[in-house]
Amino acid sequence: MNSTKKITISAVFTALAIAVSIAESFIPFSAIAPGVKLGMANVVPLTLLYVLGPAYAISVQAVRIIATGLLRGNLVTFLFSLFGGMASITICSLIKKQKRVEFSVIGLSVIGAIVHNTAQFFTALVILKNINIIWYIAILTAFAVVAGVLTGIITKYSIKALEKYSKSF
Amino acid sequence: MKKADVLLISILICVCLIFLGIYLFNDSKQSDVLVIQQGSRIIYKESIYKDNEIQIKDEHGKVINIVSVKDGAAFMSFADCSNKDCIHMGELKQGSKKQIACLPNKVLVYLISSESEVDGVTR
């Protein structure tokens, strides 16, 4: 794949990720437990990690977070998605790079979800300085495993589709 | 899925169950003092049985959250944020272990025990 194609795919996927981020905020997952999210927007960087490599995945994630942050939310919500999102994709890239333990897309997606949660927990800890919020994070972590498996399955199909598509021209 | 995936997911489920177990068996029936925290600062500390309506303001004096205390139950009745998660977090009653959090506004509402005068929760 030449770099023009790579950049074009990244641009389309960044737009897709922003749209998905915003669309997802209209689904009331909070009815299950406050703060619960499927994290569909993380399908995009994870797909790019497999198809285009870590540099593209991390850049797309950064642009998505900044753009979504400018479109909605306040400084605190921006910091939450920044630390959560960047930690998640960076750790996923590193884990995919090492060859000692090999995870499938689903495993990597679960790791991404857990890292996302943990980074947000530490952000909340710095803001609130109250260790008791760890209980709520434990509950959210249980949901993160489920969400990670679901987005992992979606990512698996989206990698297949993108690879097939990128070979077709 | 690979072997490593199954192992990872199993470990995570076990960790969650352990946490949940500790959480459920960690008795705190005595907790009846409502504490509201904004950032790392405690702005309200009164008995849960004292009816009140606490307005939480940001640095410009704009009301960002309202916590209502009525008949021994506290709940978030207003939030200016977009997702309104905190309003959906329900009520706190004596012994409640859960917390109501409005992270965009850096607000945390929880109960502590009236017996421990020293605040062991907040560092």
Coordinates of N, CA and C in Angstrom, one line a residue, chain A residues 10-122:
Chain A
S10 N -6.7 6.6 6.6 CA -6.7 7.2 8.0 C -7.7 8.3 8.1
A11 N -7.7 9.2 7.1 CA -8.6 10.3 7.1 C -10.1 9.9 7.2
V12 N -10.4 8.9 6.4 CA -11.8 8.4 6.4 C -12.1 7.8 7.7
F13 N -11.2 7.0 8.2 CA -11.4 6.4 9.5 C -11.4 7.3 10.7
T14 N -10.7 8.4 10.6 CA -10.8 9.4 11.7 C -12.2 10.0 11.7
A15 N -12.7 10.4 10.5 CA -14.1 10.9 10.4 C -15.1 9.9 11.0
L16 N -14.9 8.7 10.6 CA -15.7 7.6 11.1 C -15.7 7.5 12.6
A17 N -14.5 7.6 13.2 CA -14.3 7.5 14.6 C -15.0 8.6 15.3
I18 N -14.9 9.8 14.8 CA -15.6 11.0 15.4 C -17.1 10.8 15.4
A19 N -17.6 10.4 14.2 CA -19.0 10.2 14.0 C -19.5 9.1 15.0
V20 N -18.8 8.0 15.1 CA -19.2 6.9 16.0 C -19.2 7.4 17.5
S21 N -18.1 8.1 17.9 CA -18.0 8.7 19.2 C -19.3 9.4 19.6
I22 N -19.7 10.3 18.7 CA -20.8 11.2 19.0 C -22.1 10.4 18.9
A23 N -22.2 9.5 17.9 CA -23.5 8.7 17.8 C -23.6 7.8 19.0
E24 N -22.5 7.3 19.5 CA -22.6 6.4 20.7 C -23.1 7.1 21.9
S25 N -22.8 8.4 22.0 CA -23.2 9.2 23.2 C -24.7 9.3 23.3
F26 N -25.4 9.0 22.2 CA -26.9 9.1 22.2 C -27.5 7.8 22.7
I27 N -26.7 6.7 22.7 CA -27.3 5.5 23.2 C -27.2 5.4 24.7
P28 N -28.3 5.3 25.4 CA -28.3 5.3 26.9 C -27.8 4.1 27.6
F29 N -26.5 3.8 27.4 CA -25.8 2.7 28.1 C -25.9 2.9 29.6
S30 N -25.9 4.2 30.0 CA -25.9 4.5 31.4 C -27.1 3.9 32.2
A31 N -28.1 3.4 31.4 CA -29.2 2.8 32.1 C -28.7 1.5 32.7
I32 N -27.7 0.8 32.2 CA -27.2 -0.4 32.8 C -26.4 0.0 34.1
A33 N -25.5 0.8 34.0 CA -24.8 1.4 35.1 C -24.1 2.7 34.7
P34 N -24.2 3.7 35.5 CA -23.7 5.0 35.0 C -22.2 4.9 34.6
G35 N -21.9 5.5 33.5 CA -20.5 5.5 33.0 C -20.2 4.4 32.1
V36 N -21.1 3.4 32.0 CA -20.8 2.3 31.1 C -20.9 2.7 29.6
K37 N -20.0 2.3 28.8 CA -20.0 2.6 27.4 C -19.5 1.4 26.6
L38 N -20.0 1.2 25.4 CA -19.5 0.1 24.5 C -18.1 0.4 24.0
G39 N -17.8 1.7 23.8 CA -16.5 2.1 23.2 C -16.3 1.7 21.8
M40 N -17.4 1.9 21.0 CA -17.3 1.6 19.6 C -16.2 2.4 18.8
A41 N -15.9 3.6 19.3 CA -14.9 4.4 18.6 C -13.5 3.8 18.7
N42 N -13.3 2.8 19.7 CA -12.0 2.2 19.8 C -11.8 1.1 18.7
V43 N -12.9 0.8 18.0 CA -12.8 -0.2 16.9 C -11.8 0.4 15.8
V44 N -12.0 1.7 15.6 CA -11.2 2.3 14.5 C -9.7 2.3 14.7
P45 N -9.1 2.8 15.9 CA -7.7 2.7 16.0 C -7.2 1.3 16.1
L46 N -8.0 0.4 16.6 CA -7.5 -1.0 16.7 C -7.4 -1.7 15.3
T47 N -8.4 -1.3 14.5 CA -8.4 -1.8 13.1 C -7.2 -1.3 12.4
L48 N -6.9 0.0 12.5 CA -5.8 0.6 11.9 C -4.4 0.1 12.4
L49 N -4.4 -0.3 13.7 CA -3.2 -0.9 14.2 C -2.8 -2.2 13.5
Y50 N -3.8 -2.9 13.1 CA -3.6 -4.2 12.4 C -3.3 -3.9 10.9
V51 N -4.0 -3.0 10.3 CA -3.9 -2.8 8.9 C -2.8 -1.9 8.5
L52 N -2.6 -0.8 9.2 CA -1.7 0.3 8.8 C -0.5 0.4 9.8
G53 N -0.6 -0.2 11.0 CA 0.5 -0.1 11.9 C 0.3 0.9 13.0
P54 N 1.1 0.9 14.1 CA 0.9 1.7 15.3 C 0.9 3.2 15.1
A55 N 1.8 3.7 14.2 CA 1.9 5.1 14.0 C 0.6 5.7 13.5
Y56 N -0.1 5.1 12.6 CA -1.4 5.6 12.1 C -2.4 5.4 13.1
A57 N -2.4 4.3 13.8 CA -3.5 4.1 14.8 C -3.4 5.1 15.9
I58 N -2.2 5.4 16.4 CA -2.0 6.4 17.5 C -2.4 7.8 17.0
S59 N -2.0 8.2 15.8 CA -2.3 9.5 15.3 C -3.8 9.7 15.1
V60 N -4.5 8.7 14.6 CA -5.9 8.8 14.3 C -6.6 8.9 15.7
Q61 N -6.2 8.1 16.7 CA -6.8 8.2 18.0 C -6.6 9.6 18.6
A62 N -5.4 10.2 18.4 CA -5.2 11.6 19.0 C -6.1 12.6 18.3
V63 N -6.2 12.5 16.9 CA -7.0 13.5 16.2 C -8.5 13.3 16.6
R64 N -8.9 12.0 16.7 CA -10.3 11.8 17.1 C -10.6 12.4 18.5
I65 N -9.7 12.2 19.4 CA -10.0 12.7 20.8 C -10.0 14.3 20.8
I66 N -9.1 14.9 20.1 CA -9.0 16.3 20.1 C -10.3 16.9 19.4
A67 N -10.7 16.3 18.2 CA -11.8 16.8 17.5 C -13.1 16.6 18.3
T68 N -13.3 15.4 18.9 CA -14.5 15.2 19.7 C -14.5 16.1 20.9
G69 N -13.3 16.3 21.5 CA -13.2 17.2 22.7 C -13.7 18.7 22.3
L70 N -13.3 19.1 21.1 CA -13.7 20.4 20.7 C -15.2 20.5 20.4
L71 N -15.7 19.4 19.9 CA -17.1 19.4 19.5 C -18.1 19.4 20.7
R72 N -17.7 18.7 21.7 CA -18.6 18.5 22.9 C -17.8 18.3 24.2
G73 N -18.5 18.4 25.3 CA -17.8 18.2 26.6 C -17.1 19.4 27.1
N74 N -16.5 19.2 28.3 CA -15.7 20.3 28.9 C -14.3 19.8 29.1
L75 N -13.4 20.6 29.7 CA -12.0 20.3 29.9 C -11.8 18.9 30.6
V76 N -12.7 18.7 31.6 CA -12.5 17.5 32.4 C -12.8 16.3 31.6
T77 N -13.9 16.3 30.8 CA -14.3 15.1 30.0 C -13.2 14.9 28.9
F78 N -12.7 16.0 28.4 CA -11.6 15.9 27.4 C -10.4 15.2 28.0
L79 N -10.0 15.6 29.2 CA -8.8 14.9 29.9 C -9.1 13.5 30.1
F80 N -10.3 13.1 30.5 CA -10.7 11.7 30.6 C -10.5 10.9 29.3
S81 N -11.1 11.5 28.2 CA -10.9 10.7 27.0 C -9.5 10.7 26.5
L82 N -8.8 11.8 26.8 CA -7.4 11.9 26.3 C -6.5 10.8 27.0
F83 N -6.6 10.8 28.3 CA -5.7 9.8 29.0 C -6.2 8.4 28.8
G84 N -7.5 8.2 28.8 CA -8.0 6.8 28.6 C -7.7 6.4 27.2
G85 N -8.0 7.2 26.2 CA -7.8 6.8 24.8 C -6.4 6.6 24.4
M86 N -5.5 7.5 24.8 CA -4.1 7.4 24.4 C -3.4 6.3 25.1
A87 N -3.7 6.1 26.4 CA -3.1 5.0 27.1 C -3.5 3.7 26.5
S88 N -4.8 3.6 26.2 CA -5.3 2.4 25.6 C -4.6 2.0 24.3
I89 N -4.6 2.9 23.3 CA -4.0 2.5 22.0 C -2.4 2.3 22.1
T90 N -1.8 3.1 23.0 CA -0.3 2.9 23.2 C 0.0 1.5 23.7
I91 N -0.7 1.2 24.8 CA -0.4 -0.1 25.4 C -0.8 -1.3 24.4
C92 N -1.9 -1.1 23.7 CA -2.2 -2.1 22.7 C -1.1 -2.3 21.6
S93 N -0.6 -1.1 21.2 CA 0.5 -1.2 20.2 C 1.7 -1.9 20.7
L94 N 2.1 -1.6 22.0 CA 3.2 -2.2 22.6 C 3.0 -3.7 22.8
I95 N 1.8 -4.1 23.2 CA 1.5 -5.5 23.4 C 1.5 -6.3 22.1
K96 N 1.0 -5.6 21.1 CA 1.0 -6.3 19.8 C 2.4 -6.5 19.2
K97 N 3.3 -5.5 19.6 CA 4.7 -5.5 19.1 C 5.5 -6.7 19.7
Q98 N 5.3 -6.9 21.0 CA 6.1 -8.0 21.6 C 5.5 -9.4 21.1
K99 N 6.4 -10.3 21.1 CA 6.0 -11.6 20.5 C 6.0 -12.7 21.5
R100 N 6.2 -12.4 22.8 CA 6.3 -13.5 23.8 C 4.9 -14.1 24.1
V101 N 3.9 -13.2 24.3 CA 2.6 -13.7 24.5 C 1.7 -13.1 23.4
E102 N 1.1 -14.0 22.6 CA 0.3 -13.5 21.5 C -1.2 -13.5 21.8
F103 N -1.8 -12.4 21.6 CA -3.2 -12.3 21.9 C -3.9 -12.1 20.5
S104 N -5.2 -12.5 20.4 CA -6.0 -12.3 19.2 C -6.5 -10.9 19.3
V105 N -7.3 -10.5 18.3 CA -7.9 -9.2 18.2 C -8.8 -9.0 19.5
I106 N -9.5 -10.0 19.8 CA -10.4 -9.9 20.9 C -9.7 -9.7 22.2
G107 N -8.6 -10.4 22.4 CA -7.8 -10.3 23.6 C -7.2 -8.9 23.7
L108 N -6.8 -8.4 22.6 CA -6.2 -7.0 22.6 C -7.2 -6.0 22.8
S109 N -8.4 -6.2 22.3 CA -9.5 -5.3 22.5 C -9.9 -5.2 24.0
V110 N -9.9 -6.4 24.7 CA -10.2 -6.4 26.1 C -9.1 -5.6 26.9
I111 N -7.8 -5.9 26.5 CA -6.7 -5.1 27.2 C -7.0 -3.6 27.0
G112 N -7.3 -3.2 25.7 CA -7.6 -1.8 25.4 C -8.6 -1.2 26.3
A113 N -9.7 -2.0 26.5 CA -10.8 -1.5 27.3 C -10.4 -1.4 28.8
I114 N -9.7 -2.4 29.3 CA -9.2 -2.3 30.7 C -8.2 -1.2 30.9
V115 N -7.3 -1.0 30.0 CA -6.3 0.1 30.1 C -7.1 1.4 30.1
H116 N -8.0 1.6 29.2 CA -8.9 2.8 29.1 C -9.5 3.1 30.4
N117 N -10.1 2.1 31.0 CA -10.8 2.3 32.3 C -9.8 2.6 33.4
T118 N -8.6 1.9 33.5 CA -7.7 2.1 34.5 C -7.1 3.5 34.4
A119 N -6.8 4.0 33.2 CA -6.2 5.3 33.0 C -7.2 6.4 33.5
Q120 N -8.5 6.1 33.2 CA -9.5 7.1 33.6 C -9.7 7.1 35.1
F121 N -9.5 5.9 35.7 CA -9.6 5.8 37.2 C -8.5 6.7 37.8
F122 N -7.3 6.6 37.3 CA -6.2 7.4 37.8 C -6.4 8.9 37.6

